[in-house]
CSV table of C-alpha atoms in Angstrom, one decimal:
chain,number,residue,atom,x,y,z
D,1,UNK,CA,-17.0,4.5,-21.4
D,2,UNK,CA,-18.5,2.1,-19.0
D,3,UNK,CA,-16.8,2.4,-15.3
D,4,UNK,CA,-16.4,-0.9,-13.3
D,5,UNK,CA,-19.7,-2.1,-12.0
D,6,UNK,CA,-20.3,-3.8,-8.9
D,7,UNK,CA,-23.6,-5.2,-6.7
D,8,UNK,CA,-24.8,-5.6,-5.0
D,9,UNK,CA,-24.0,-2.2,-3.2
D,10,UNK,CA,-24.6,-2.7,0.2
D,11,UNK,CA,-25.6,-6.0,2.1
D,12,UNK,CA,-26.5,-6.8,5.7
D,13,UNK,CA,-26.2,-10.7,7.0
D,14,UNK,CA,-25.8,-12.5,10.2
D,15,UNK,CA,-22.6,-14.2,11.1
D,16,UNK,CA,-22.1,-17.7,9.7
D,17,UNK,CA,-24.0,-16.9,6.5
D,18,UNK,CA,-23.1,-16.5,3.0
D,19,UNK,CA,-22.5,-13.8,0.5
D,20,UNK,CA,-21.4,-13.4,-2.8
D,21,UNK,CA,-20.6,-9.8,-4.5
D,22,UNK,CA,-20.6,-9.6,-8.0
D,23,UNK,CA,-18.2,-7.2,-10.5
D,24,UNK,CA,-18.2,-6.7,-14.1
D,25,UNK,CA,-14.9,-4.9,-14.9
D,26,UNK,CA,-14.4,-2.3,-17.8
D,27,UNK,CA,-14.7,-3.5,-21.5
D,28,UNK,CA,-11.7,-5.4,-22.6
D,29,UNK,CA,-9.7,-5.1,-19.4
D,30,UNK,CA,-7.7,-8.5,-18.8
D,31,UNK,CA,-6.9,-7.7,-15.2
D,32,UNK,CA,-9.2,-7.9,-11.8
D,33,UNK,CA,-8.6,-7.6,-8.8
D,34,UNK,CA,-10.8,-7.6,-5.5
D,35,UNK,CA,-9.2,-5.3,-2.6
D,36,UNK,CA,-11.2,-5.3,1.4
D,37,UNK,CA,-11.5,-2.5,3.0
D,38,UNK,CA,-12.1,-2.5,6.6
D,39,UNK,CA,-13.0,1.0,8.2
D,40,UNK,CA,-10.4,3.3,9.1
D,41,UNK,CA,-8.0,1.5,6.6
D,42,UNK,CA,-6.8,1.5,3.2
D,43,UNK,CA,-7.9,-1.2,0.6
D,44,UNK,CA,-6.0,-4.5,0.9
D,45,UNK,CA,-5.8,-6.7,-1.8
D,46,UNK,CA,-7.0,-10.2,-2.1
D,47,UNK,CA,-7.1,-11.6,-5.2
D,48,UNK,CA,-5.9,-10.4,-8.9
D,49,UNK,CA,-7.1,-12.5,-11.8
D,50,UNK,CA,-5.1,-12.3,-15.4
D,51,UNK,CA,-7.7,-13.1,-17.9
D,52,UNK,CA,-9.8,-16.2,-15.9
D,53,UNK,CA,-6.5,-17.2,-14.2
D,54,UNK,CA,-5.6,-16.0,-10.9
D,55,UNK,CA,-1.9,-14.0,-10.9
D,56,UNK,CA,-2.2,-13.7,-6.5
D,57,UNK,CA,-4.4,-15.0,-3.6
D,58,UNK,CA,-1.7,-14.6,-1.4
D,59,UNK,CA,-3.9,-12.3,1.0
D,60,UNK,CA,-7.3,-14.5,0.4
D,61,UNK,CA,-8.4,-16.1,3.4
D,62,UNK,CA,-8.7,-19.4,1.4
D,63,UNK,CA,-10.8,-21.4,4.1
D,64,UNK,CA,-13.7,-19.0,3.5
D,65,UNK,CA,-13.4,-16.8,0.9
D,66,UNK,CA,-13.0,-17.8,-2.5
D,67,UNK,CA,-13.4,-16.1,-6.2
D,68,UNK,CA,-13.3,-17.0,-9.7
D,69,UNK,CA,-13.8,-15.3,-12.9
D,70,UNK,CA,-14.6,-18.1,-15.2
D,71,UNK,CA,-14.8,-16.7,-18.8
D,72,UNK,CA,-12.7,-14.2,-18.1
D,73,UNK,CA,-14.9,-11.2,-17.8
D,74,UNK,CA,-16.8,-11.0,-14.6
D,75,UNK,CA,-16.6,-11.9,-11.2
D,76,UNK,CA,-18.0,-13.5,-8.4
D,77,UNK,CA,-16.6,-13.5,-5.3
D,78,UNK,CA,-18.3,-15.2,-2.0
D,79,UNK,CA,-17.9,-15.7,1.5
D,80,UNK,CA,-18.9,-18.9,3.4
D,81,UNK,CA,-19.6,-18.6,6.5
D,82,UNK,CA,-18.9,-15.1,6.8
D,83,UNK,CA,-17.5,-13.8,10.2
D,84,UNK,CA,-18.0,-10.2,12.1
D,85,UNK,CA,-14.5,-8.7,11.0
D,86,UNK,CA,-15.6,-9.4,7.2
D,87,UNK,CA,-17.4,-6.2,7.7
D,88,UNK,CA,-16.0,-4.0,5.3
D,89,UNK,CA,-16.1,-2.8,2.0
D,90,UNK,CA,-15.1,-5.0,-1.3
D,91,UNK,CA,-13.8,-3.4,-3.8
D,92,UNK,CA,-13.0,-4.2,-7.3
D,93,UNK,CA,-10.6,-3.1,-9.9
D,94,UNK,CA,-10.0,-3.6,-13.3
D,95,UNK,CA,-6.4,-2.8,-16.3
D,96,UNK,CA,-6.0,-2.9,-19.3
D,97,UNK,CA,-4.0,-6.2,-19.9
D,98,UNK,CA,-1.0,-8.3,-19.2
D,99,UNK,CA,1.7,-5.8,-20.6
D,100,UNK,CA,4.8,-5.3,-21.4
D,101,UNK,CA,7.3,-5.2,-18.8
D,102,UNK,CA,8.1,-1.4,-17.6
D,103,UNK,CA,4.1,-0.4,-19.4
D,104,UNK,CA,2.1,0.9,-16.8
D,105,UNK,CA,-1.9,-0.4,-16.2
D,106,UNK,CA,-3.6,2.1,-14.6
D,107,UNK,CA,-6.7,0.4,-12.5
D,108,UNK,CA,-9.9,1.7,-12.3
D,109,UNK,CA,-12.1,0.7,-9.1
D,110,UNK,CA,-15.8,0.5,-8.8
D,111,UNK,CA,-18.3,2.0,-6.3
D,112,UNK,CA,-18.0,-0.6,-3.9
D,113,UNK,CA,-20.0,-3.1,-1.8
D,114,UNK,CA,-20.5,-2.3,1.7
D,115,UNK,CA,-21.1,-5.5,3.7
D,116,UNK,CA,-22.1,-5.7,7.5
D,117,UNK,CA,-22.1,-8.8,9.6
D,118,UNK,CA,-24.3,-8.9,12.4
G,1,UNK,CA,8.1,-6.1,1.8
G,2,UNK,CA,6.4,-2.6,0.7
G,3,UNK,CA,4.7,-0.4,3.3
G,4,UNK,CA,3.0,3.0,2.9
G,5,UNK,CA,2.9,5.2,6.1
G,6,UNK,CA,0.4,7.9,6.4
G,7,UNK,CA,1.1,9.1,9.6
G,8,UNK,CA,-1.6,12.1,10.0
G,9,UNK,CA,-4.7,10.0,10.9
G,10,UNK,CA,-6.9,13.1,10.8
G,11,UNK,CA,-6.2,17.1,9.8
G,12,UNK,CA,-8.7,19.2,10.6
G,13,UNK,CA,-8.0,23.0,8.9
G,14,UNK,CA,-10.0,26.2,8.0
G,15,UNK,CA,-11.0,27.0,4.8
G,16,UNK,CA,-8.8,29.1,2.2
G,17,UNK,CA,-5.8,27.2,4.3
G,18,UNK,CA,-3.3,25.3,2.6
G,19,UNK,CA,-2.3,21.6,3.9
G,20,UNK,CA,0.1,19.6,3.4
G,21,UNK,CA,-0.3,15.4,3.9
G,22,UNK,CA,2.4,13.2,4.5
G,23,UNK,CA,3.6,10.0,2.6
G,24,UNK,CA,6.4,7.8,3.0
G,25,UNK,CA,7.3,4.5,1.2
G,26,UNK,CA,9.3,1.4,2.0
G,27,UNK,CA,10.4,-0.6,-1.3
G,28,UNK,CA,13.4,-2.8,-2.8
G,29,UNK,CA,12.1,-2.2,-6.1
G,30,UNK,CA,13.8,0.3,-8.5
G,31,UNK,CA,10.9,0.8,-10.3
G,32,UNK,CA,8.0,1.6,-8.7
G,33,UNK,CA,4.4,3.8,-9.2
G,34,UNK,CA,3.1,6.4,-6.0
G,35,UNK,CA,-0.1,7.4,-5.9
G,36,UNK,CA,-2.5,9.4,-4.4
G,37,UNK,CA,-6.5,8.5,-4.2
G,38,UNK,CA,-9.0,10.7,-3.0
G,39,UNK,CA,-11.9,9.0,-1.5
G,40,UNK,CA,-15.4,10.8,-0.5
G,41,UNK,CA,-18.2,10.1,1.8
G,42,UNK,CA,-20.0,8.2,-1.5
G,43,UNK,CA,-17.0,5.5,-0.8
G,44,UNK,CA,-15.3,5.3,-4.8
G,45,UNK,CA,-11.6,5.8,-4.9
G,46,UNK,CA,-10.8,8.8,-7.0
G,47,UNK,CA,-7.7,8.5,-8.8
G,48,UNK,CA,-5.6,11.5,-8.5
G,49,UNK,CA,-1.7,11.2,-9.7
G,50,UNK,CA,0.8,8.7,-10.4
G,51,UNK,CA,4.3,9.7,-10.6
G,52,UNK,CA,6.9,6.7,-11.4
G,53,UNK,CA,9.9,6.0,-9.3
G,54,UNK,CA,12.2,7.8,-12.3
G,55,UNK,CA,10.3,11.6,-12.3
G,56,UNK,CA,11.5,13.0,-9.0
G,57,UNK,CA,9.4,16.8,-11.0
G,58,UNK,CA,7.3,17.9,-8.5
G,59,UNK,CA,3.9,18.0,-9.7
G,60,UNK,CA,1.3,21.3,-9.7
G,61,UNK,CA,-2.6,20.8,-11.2
G,62,UNK,CA,-4.2,23.5,-9.9
G,63,UNK,CA,-4.8,24.5,-6.4
G,64,UNK,CA,-2.9,20.4,-5.5
G,65,UNK,CA,0.6,19.8,-5.9
G,66,UNK,CA,3.0,17.4,-5.1
G,67,UNK,CA,6.8,16.8,-3.8
G,68,UNK,CA,8.5,13.5,-4.5
G,69,UNK,CA,11.4,12.9,-2.8
G,70,UNK,CA,13.5,9.5,-3.0
G,71,UNK,CA,16.2,10.8,-1.0
G,72,UNK,CA,13.9,10.7,1.9
G,73,UNK,CA,11.3,8.2,0.9
G,74,UNK,CA,8.3,10.9,0.2
G,75,UNK,CA,5.4,11.6,-1.7
G,76,UNK,CA,3.4,14.5,0.2
G,77,UNK,CA,0.6,15.5,-0.9
G,78,UNK,CA,-0.6,19.7,-0.9
G,79,UNK,CA,-3.5,21.5,-0.6
G,80,UNK,CA,-3.7,25.2,-1.6
G,81,UNK,CA,-6.9,27.4,0.1
G,82,UNK,CA,-8.2,24.6,1.1
G,83,UNK,CA,-12.3,24.3,-0.3
G,84,UNK,CA,-15.2,22.5,2.0
G,85,UNK,CA,-15.2,20.4,-1.5
G,86,UNK,CA,-11.7,18.6,-0.6
G,87,UNK,CA,-12.6,17.0,2.6
G,88,UNK,CA,-12.6,13.4,2.2
G,89,UNK,CA,-10.0,10.3,3.1
G,90,UNK,CA,-6.8,10.6,1.1
G,91,UNK,CA,-4.9,7.5,0.3
G,92,UNK,CA,-1.3,7.3,-0.9
G,93,UNK,CA,-0.1,3.8,-2.5
G,94,UNK,CA,2.6,1.9,-3.9
G,95,UNK,CA,2.7,-0.2,-6.7
G,96,UNK,CA,5.0,-2.9,-7.6
G,97,UNK,CA,5.1,-4.1,-10.8
G,98,UNK,CA,4.5,-7.9,-11.4
G,99,UNK,CA,5.0,-9.4,-14.8
G,100,UNK,CA,2.6,-6.5,-16.5
G,101,UNK,CA,0.4,-5.7,-13.6
G,102,UNK,CA,0.3,-3.6,-10.9
G,103,UNK,CA,0.0,-4.6,-7.6
G,104,UNK,CA,-1.2,-1.5,-5.1
G,105,UNK,CA,-0.2,-1.0,-2.0
G,106,UNK,CA,-2.2,1.1,0.4
G,107,UNK,CA,-1.8,3.5,3.2
G,108,UNK,CA,-4.7,3.7,5.9
G,109,UNK,CA,-5.6,7.5,4.7
G,110,UNK,CA,-5.6,10.9,6.0
G,111,UNK,CA,-8.9,11.6,6.6
G,112,UNK,CA,-9.0,15.7,5.8
G,113,UNK,CA,-12.1,18.1,7.1
G,114,UNK,CA,-11.9,21.4,5.8
G,115,UNK,CA,-14.1,23.9,7.7
G,116,UNK,CA,-15.5,26.7,6.3
């Protein structure tokens, strides 16, 4: 079974530029997550999708970050314009489904995209 | 709000020593899961273990063992006879269930260095 795919793996941009990251979850996984991991910290959830709907985007800086999952499969995370503090690894994860309460759905992580903003 | 604290930022030991990574958590949920992940230099998060809040049995997997104590809200991880390949950043995480999907809250991580 193929894992979570992300591209690009590395990106270097200048501040105020725009950037987009792509994630392809494991086939059949309905839930998709984007995390931001700043150097020296643990990953922090930015947004969570269930199929093509947003479940939680409470920690997404909506003035500059946006994400979509139009057909309920692939997802794109965009930053526009980027700031120096956006330098981080952006991790995508997916889990199986919107299960019944008490049913555990393990999250599988992709390799991440390392963003450097100069 | 949920919180995970890994008080040890960095640990350095000599190969073959035993080492314990501490994790303390806060949650108001009665049903939750605790995890440990390993992040080697390649950057990918590698799942190590999951434990649900109703199962306080300790677990051993080879050189790895986990001690879950609800009374102290701790979920500590011990590596016995450490090896250089164990060098990585280790994260403890806590999840809460939200309509069937799990939201993970991570600690800040412990960088473990095993010296030959």
